[in-house]
XYZ file of C-alpha atoms in Angstrom:
224
model
C 0.000 0.000 0.000
C 1.385 3.464 -0.855
C 2.713 5.518 2.051
C 0.233 8.350 1.391
C -2.691 5.968 1.456
C -1.429 4.461 4.697
C -1.190 7.907 6.305
C -4.707 8.828 5.214
C -6.029 5.516 6.486
C -4.253 6.054 9.809
C -5.737 9.527 10.228
C -9.200 8.230 9.411
C -8.861 5.460 11.963
C -7.609 7.930 14.593
C -10.528 10.294 13.884
C -12.985 7.426 14.145
C -11.426 6.353 17.453
C -11.652 9.888 18.882
C -15.303 10.183 17.845
C -16.047 6.820 19.410
C -14.366 7.746 22.700
C -15.972 11.186 22.785
C -19.439 9.721 22.179
C -18.972 7.398 25.169
C -17.936 10.107 27.602
C -20.836 10.801 30.023
C -22.609 14.032 29.280
C -20.454 14.921 26.260
C -22.308 17.506 24.206
C -25.686 16.251 25.417
C -28.087 19.159 24.714
C -30.104 18.735 27.920
C -26.971 18.703 30.060
C -25.525 21.691 28.233
C -28.695 23.688 28.898
C -28.769 22.666 32.563
C -25.093 23.529 32.965
C -25.671 26.877 31.279
C -28.471 27.813 33.662
C -26.420 26.568 36.593
C -23.433 28.671 35.564
C -25.551 31.810 35.269
C -27.070 31.150 38.712
C -23.594 30.641 40.175
C -22.245 33.885 38.709
C -25.356 35.750 39.851
C -25.022 34.337 43.360
C -21.409 35.495 43.624
C -22.282 38.983 42.373
C -25.208 39.317 44.776
C -22.989 38.292 47.680
C -20.693 41.255 47.072
C -21.026 44.131 49.600
C -21.571 46.518 46.661
C -24.822 44.686 45.864
C -26.586 45.802 49.073
C -27.763 49.160 50.361
C -25.985 48.653 53.687
C -22.682 47.635 52.128
C -22.730 44.312 53.969
C -22.368 40.976 52.215
C -25.537 38.975 51.657
C -25.629 35.393 52.941
C -24.991 32.731 50.342
C -28.432 31.174 50.855
C -30.259 34.460 50.229
C -28.071 35.273 47.233
C -28.503 31.775 45.787
C -32.273 31.824 46.274
C -32.599 35.271 44.702
C -30.335 34.465 41.760
C -32.174 31.203 41.075
C -35.541 32.929 41.288
C -34.404 35.653 38.887
C -32.952 33.265 36.310
C -35.926 30.900 36.514
C -38.349 33.880 36.622
C -40.376 32.406 39.475
C -41.298 35.721 41.118
C -40.134 34.601 44.568
C -37.857 36.632 46.844
C -36.908 36.573 50.513
C -35.757 40.181 50.984
C -37.308 43.556 50.191
C -35.833 44.239 46.751
C -35.485 48.067 46.866
C -34.553 48.148 50.559
C -31.970 45.369 50.476
C -30.313 45.610 47.067
C -28.304 48.571 45.838
C -28.501 49.843 42.275
C -25.682 47.457 41.410
C -27.603 44.559 42.931
C -30.765 45.549 41.085
C -28.875 45.700 37.786
C -27.529 42.202 38.487
C -31.109 41.024 39.057
C -32.169 42.702 35.823
C -29.442 40.886 33.898
C -30.330 37.535 35.447
C -34.008 38.033 34.587
C -33.201 38.925 30.989
C -30.828 35.990 30.519
C -33.278 33.568 32.115
C -36.162 34.936 30.053
C -34.210 34.620 26.806
C -33.213 31.057 27.663
C -36.669 29.860 28.642
C -38.380 31.500 25.664
C -35.785 30.110 23.260
C -36.192 26.581 24.621
C -39.974 26.885 24.485
C -39.825 28.137 20.899
C -37.522 25.320 19.809
C -39.737 22.784 21.568
C -42.804 24.216 19.840
C -41.021 24.043 16.492
C -40.064 20.418 17.172
C -43.606 19.438 18.205
C -45.159 21.225 15.215
C -42.771 19.585 12.811
C -43.322 16.128 14.257
C -47.091 16.523 14.102
C -46.777 17.565 10.470
C -44.479 14.667 9.716
C -46.902 12.198 11.199
C -49.613 13.523 8.946
C -47.336 13.347 5.944
C -45.928 9.942 6.951
C -42.659 10.856 5.375
C -39.887 8.680 6.785
C -37.149 10.673 5.101
C -38.117 13.996 6.621
C -39.006 12.358 9.936
C -35.348 11.755 10.707
C -34.236 15.235 9.699
C -33.057 17.379 12.629
C -33.100 21.145 13.038
C -30.883 23.009 10.653
C -28.519 25.681 11.940
C -30.457 28.289 10.006
C -33.707 27.337 11.752
C -32.136 27.579 15.199
C -30.683 30.980 14.357
C -34.058 32.216 13.138
C -35.753 31.058 16.340
C -33.151 32.688 18.574
C -33.074 35.945 16.618
C -36.878 36.011 16.604
C -36.992 35.583 20.387
C -34.426 38.347 20.910
C -36.112 40.797 18.546
C -39.593 40.153 19.962
C -38.376 40.429 23.555
C -36.468 43.660 23.058
C -39.264 45.224 21.007
C -41.983 44.542 23.572
C -39.731 45.519 26.475
C -38.714 48.759 24.770
C -42.320 49.721 24.022
C -43.423 48.920 27.579
C -40.474 50.789 29.053
C -41.246 53.834 26.902
C -44.841 54.044 28.136
C -43.782 53.582 31.764
C -40.998 56.134 31.379
C -43.438 58.734 30.089
C -45.816 58.060 32.968
C -43.211 58.089 35.728
C -41.571 61.255 34.390
C -44.650 63.163 33.285
C -47.172 62.307 36.000
C -45.124 61.319 39.050
C -42.325 63.823 38.655
C -39.453 61.320 38.551
C -36.189 62.536 37.054
C -35.579 61.425 33.474
C -32.828 59.027 34.533
C -34.831 57.438 37.334
C -37.979 57.264 35.211
C -36.032 55.469 32.475
C -34.529 53.067 35.024
C -37.926 52.288 36.557
C -39.451 51.830 33.116
C -36.773 49.453 31.853
C -36.624 47.353 35.036
C -40.373 46.835 35.316
C -40.756 46.264 31.570
C -38.134 43.489 31.614
C -39.539 42.020 34.828
C -43.079 42.036 33.450
C -42.243 40.634 30.018
C -40.334 37.746 31.572
C -42.920 37.151 34.344
C -40.178 37.632 36.932
C -42.288 39.303 39.625
C -39.547 41.646 40.870
C -40.350 45.324 41.449
C -38.435 48.365 42.692
C -41.108 49.309 45.223
C -41.549 47.685 48.624
C -45.282 47.266 47.976
C -44.581 45.923 44.489
C -46.973 47.915 42.247
C -49.850 48.193 44.709
C -49.546 51.976 44.802
C -50.345 52.062 41.077
C -53.355 49.752 41.288
C -55.709 52.456 39.984
C -53.312 53.889 37.387
C -54.169 52.393 34.019
C -51.086 53.953 32.381
C -48.904 51.801 34.628
C -51.050 48.677 34.986
C -52.101 48.193 31.359
C -48.573 48.211 29.852
C -47.499 45.756 32.551
C -50.482 43.511 31.795
C -49.845 43.752 28.032
C -46.246 42.662 28.568
C -47.350 39.783 30.793
C -49.823 38.417 28.254
C -47.484 38.841 25.259
C -48.091 35.248 24.176
């Protein structure tokens, strides 16, 4: 056998061996594990940031259990918290919460969209009874379209909600432009992602009769 052919054959065998070993490693590139690890990593980073003294109004470090609970709640958008958000967290801490909510919201919506696409396709395939297409997986282009669609929709709705809230807080309640913008963005992101966090100790109870605050929040909540 020619030397060149032997070298090519050797490389092919080595590549096949590496693929075989990699496929047998537990958890290697398994989508479900990658997603779980991704969420776990975000929660871990959020917990560390919330434990920093700069994240609290008093300048004292938050306990790991409180920080972990809050970070997990923000990423998983459960709406649960164990401390008074505006009283306990500083602006830095609130911005960390905002980032965790946005990341968690993007992740959950993306997974839901991909799952819906998978279910829709499989239902269609069953009707068509096409064995060839049945085994076809998502293309990279489809995944990109889903993710970009989620991002564009999220940012568009959040921006519109934030704009309405900004105008109300600044024009009717006399908030400074900077604070009105901050309140608008935070509550728009929290509402759109069903996070349940607010920058008022009574949540939004004080605005219960203000349609210009309640209706944009409700519209963001029922976006689907």
